[in-house]
Amino acid sequence: MKSTIAGKPAWLLVAAVEALAAQFYRAALASGRLDAYRRSCASIQSGSTLLTLGQLDEKSAF
């Protein structure tokens, strides 16, 4: 049985949410307004998101 959400494949919606999250991580990290702890957390979470999206080359930039 394939998982669906609102009639769409679940993996497609997860990818959309991850892509949106990646934009927010990029903006937050580029802003320079995060303290050391939050920058560290955002970098780790961004790396995880990019790994999920299969964007390994970009992940190494953080």
PDB file of C-alpha atoms in Angstrom:
ATOM      1  CA  MET A   1       0.000   0.000   0.000  1.00  0.00           C
ATOM      2  CA  LYS A   2       1.411   3.363  -1.027  1.00  0.00           C
ATOM      3  CA  SER A   3       1.145   6.268   1.373  1.00  0.00           C
ATOM      4  CA  THR A   4      -0.811   9.259   0.157  1.00  0.00           C
ATOM      5  CA  ILE A   5      -1.726  12.603   1.663  1.00  0.00           C
ATOM      6  CA  ALA A   6      -4.588  14.535   0.095  1.00  0.00           C
ATOM      7  CA  GLY A   7      -4.406  12.191  -2.885  1.00  0.00           C
ATOM      8  CA  LYS A   8      -0.723  12.888  -3.560  1.00  0.00           C
ATOM      9  CA  PRO A   9       2.206  10.532  -2.920  1.00  0.00           C
ATOM     10  CA  ALA A  10       3.572  11.199   0.577  1.00  0.00           C
ATOM     11  CA  TRP A  11       7.170  11.355  -0.686  1.00  0.00           C
ATOM     12  CA  LEU A  12       6.254  14.227  -3.006  1.00  0.00           C
ATOM     13  CA  LEU A  13       4.848  16.318  -0.157  1.00  0.00           C
ATOM     14  CA  VAL A  14       7.827  15.522   2.077  1.00  0.00           C
ATOM     15  CA  ALA A  15      10.175  16.686  -0.682  1.00  0.00           C
ATOM     16  CA  ALA A  16       8.194  19.925  -1.055  1.00  0.00           C
ATOM     17  CA  VAL A  17       8.369  20.636   2.676  1.00  0.00           C
ATOM     18  CA  GLU A  18      12.104  19.845   2.755  1.00  0.00           C
ATOM     19  CA  ALA A  19      12.723  22.161  -0.218  1.00  0.00           C
ATOM     20  CA  LEU A  20      10.896  24.968   1.575  1.00  0.00           C
ATOM     21  CA  ALA A  21      12.872  24.312   4.759  1.00  0.00           C
ATOM     22  CA  ALA A  22      16.128  24.506   2.778  1.00  0.00           C
ATOM     23  CA  GLN A  23      15.207  28.024   1.643  1.00  0.00           C
ATOM     24  CA  PHE A  24      14.624  29.118   5.229  1.00  0.00           C
ATOM     25  CA  TYR A  25      17.915  27.581   6.397  1.00  0.00           C
ATOM     26  CA  ARG A  26      19.795  29.345   3.583  1.00  0.00           C
ATOM     27  CA  ALA A  27      18.228  32.683   4.490  1.00  0.00           C
ATOM     28  CA  ALA A  28      18.882  32.284   8.201  1.00  0.00           C
ATOM     29  CA  LEU A  29      22.495  31.262   7.699  1.00  0.00           C
ATOM     30  CA  ALA A  30      23.120  34.017   5.141  1.00  0.00           C
ATOM     31  CA  SER A  31      21.638  36.678   7.421  1.00  0.00           C
ATOM     32  CA  GLY A  32      24.572  36.528   9.829  1.00  0.00           C
ATOM     33  CA  ARG A  33      22.155  37.175  12.688  1.00  0.00           C
ATOM     34  CA  LEU A  34      22.332  33.754  14.349  1.00  0.00           C
ATOM     35  CA  ASP A  35      24.330  33.261  17.518  1.00  0.00           C
ATOM     36  CA  ALA A  36      26.893  30.446  17.561  1.00  0.00           C
ATOM     37  CA  TYR A  37      24.492  27.875  19.002  1.00  0.00           C
ATOM     38  CA  ARG A  38      21.684  28.624  16.540  1.00  0.00           C
ATOM     39  CA  ARG A  39      24.108  28.758  13.601  1.00  0.00           C
ATOM     40  CA  SER A  40      25.427  25.340  14.583  1.00  0.00           C
ATOM     41  CA  CYS A  41      21.894  23.919  14.854  1.00  0.00           C
ATOM     42  CA  ALA A  42      20.824  25.482  11.561  1.00  0.00           C
ATOM     43  CA  SER A  43      23.911  24.131   9.806  1.00  0.00           C
ATOM     44  CA  ILE A  44      23.250  20.608  11.052  1.00  0.00           C
ATOM     45  CA  GLN A  45      19.554  20.758  10.205  1.00  0.00           C
ATOM     46  CA  SER A  46      20.291  22.285   6.809  1.00  0.00           C
ATOM     47  CA  GLY A  47      22.767  19.515   6.069  1.00  0.00           C
ATOM     48  CA  SER A  48      20.164  16.913   6.970  1.00  0.00           C
ATOM     49  CA  THR A  49      17.602  18.589   4.737  1.00  0.00           C
ATOM     50  CA  LEU A  50      20.003  18.802   1.808  1.00  0.00           C
ATOM     51  CA  LEU A  51      20.952  15.159   2.303  1.00  0.00           C
ATOM     52  CA  THR A  52      17.266  14.213   2.180  1.00  0.00           C
ATOM     53  CA  LEU A  53      16.890  16.208  -1.035  1.00  0.00           C
ATOM     54  CA  GLY A  54      19.967  14.574  -2.565  1.00  0.00           C
ATOM     55  CA  GLN A  55      21.887  17.857  -2.795  1.00  0.00           C
ATOM     56  CA  LEU A  56      25.148  16.593  -1.347  1.00  0.00           C
ATOM     57  CA  ASP A  57      27.368  19.099  -3.172  1.00  0.00           C
ATOM     58  CA  GLU A  58      25.523  22.029  -1.627  1.00  0.00           C
ATOM     59  CA  LYS A  59      25.577  20.400   1.822  1.00  0.00           C
ATOM     60  CA  SER A  60      29.365  20.548   1.902  1.00  0.00           C
ATOM     61  CA  ALA A  61      29.221  24.356   1.534  1.00  0.00           C
ATOM     62  CA  PHE A  62      27.949  24.691   5.094  1.00  0.00           C
TER      63      PHE A  62
END
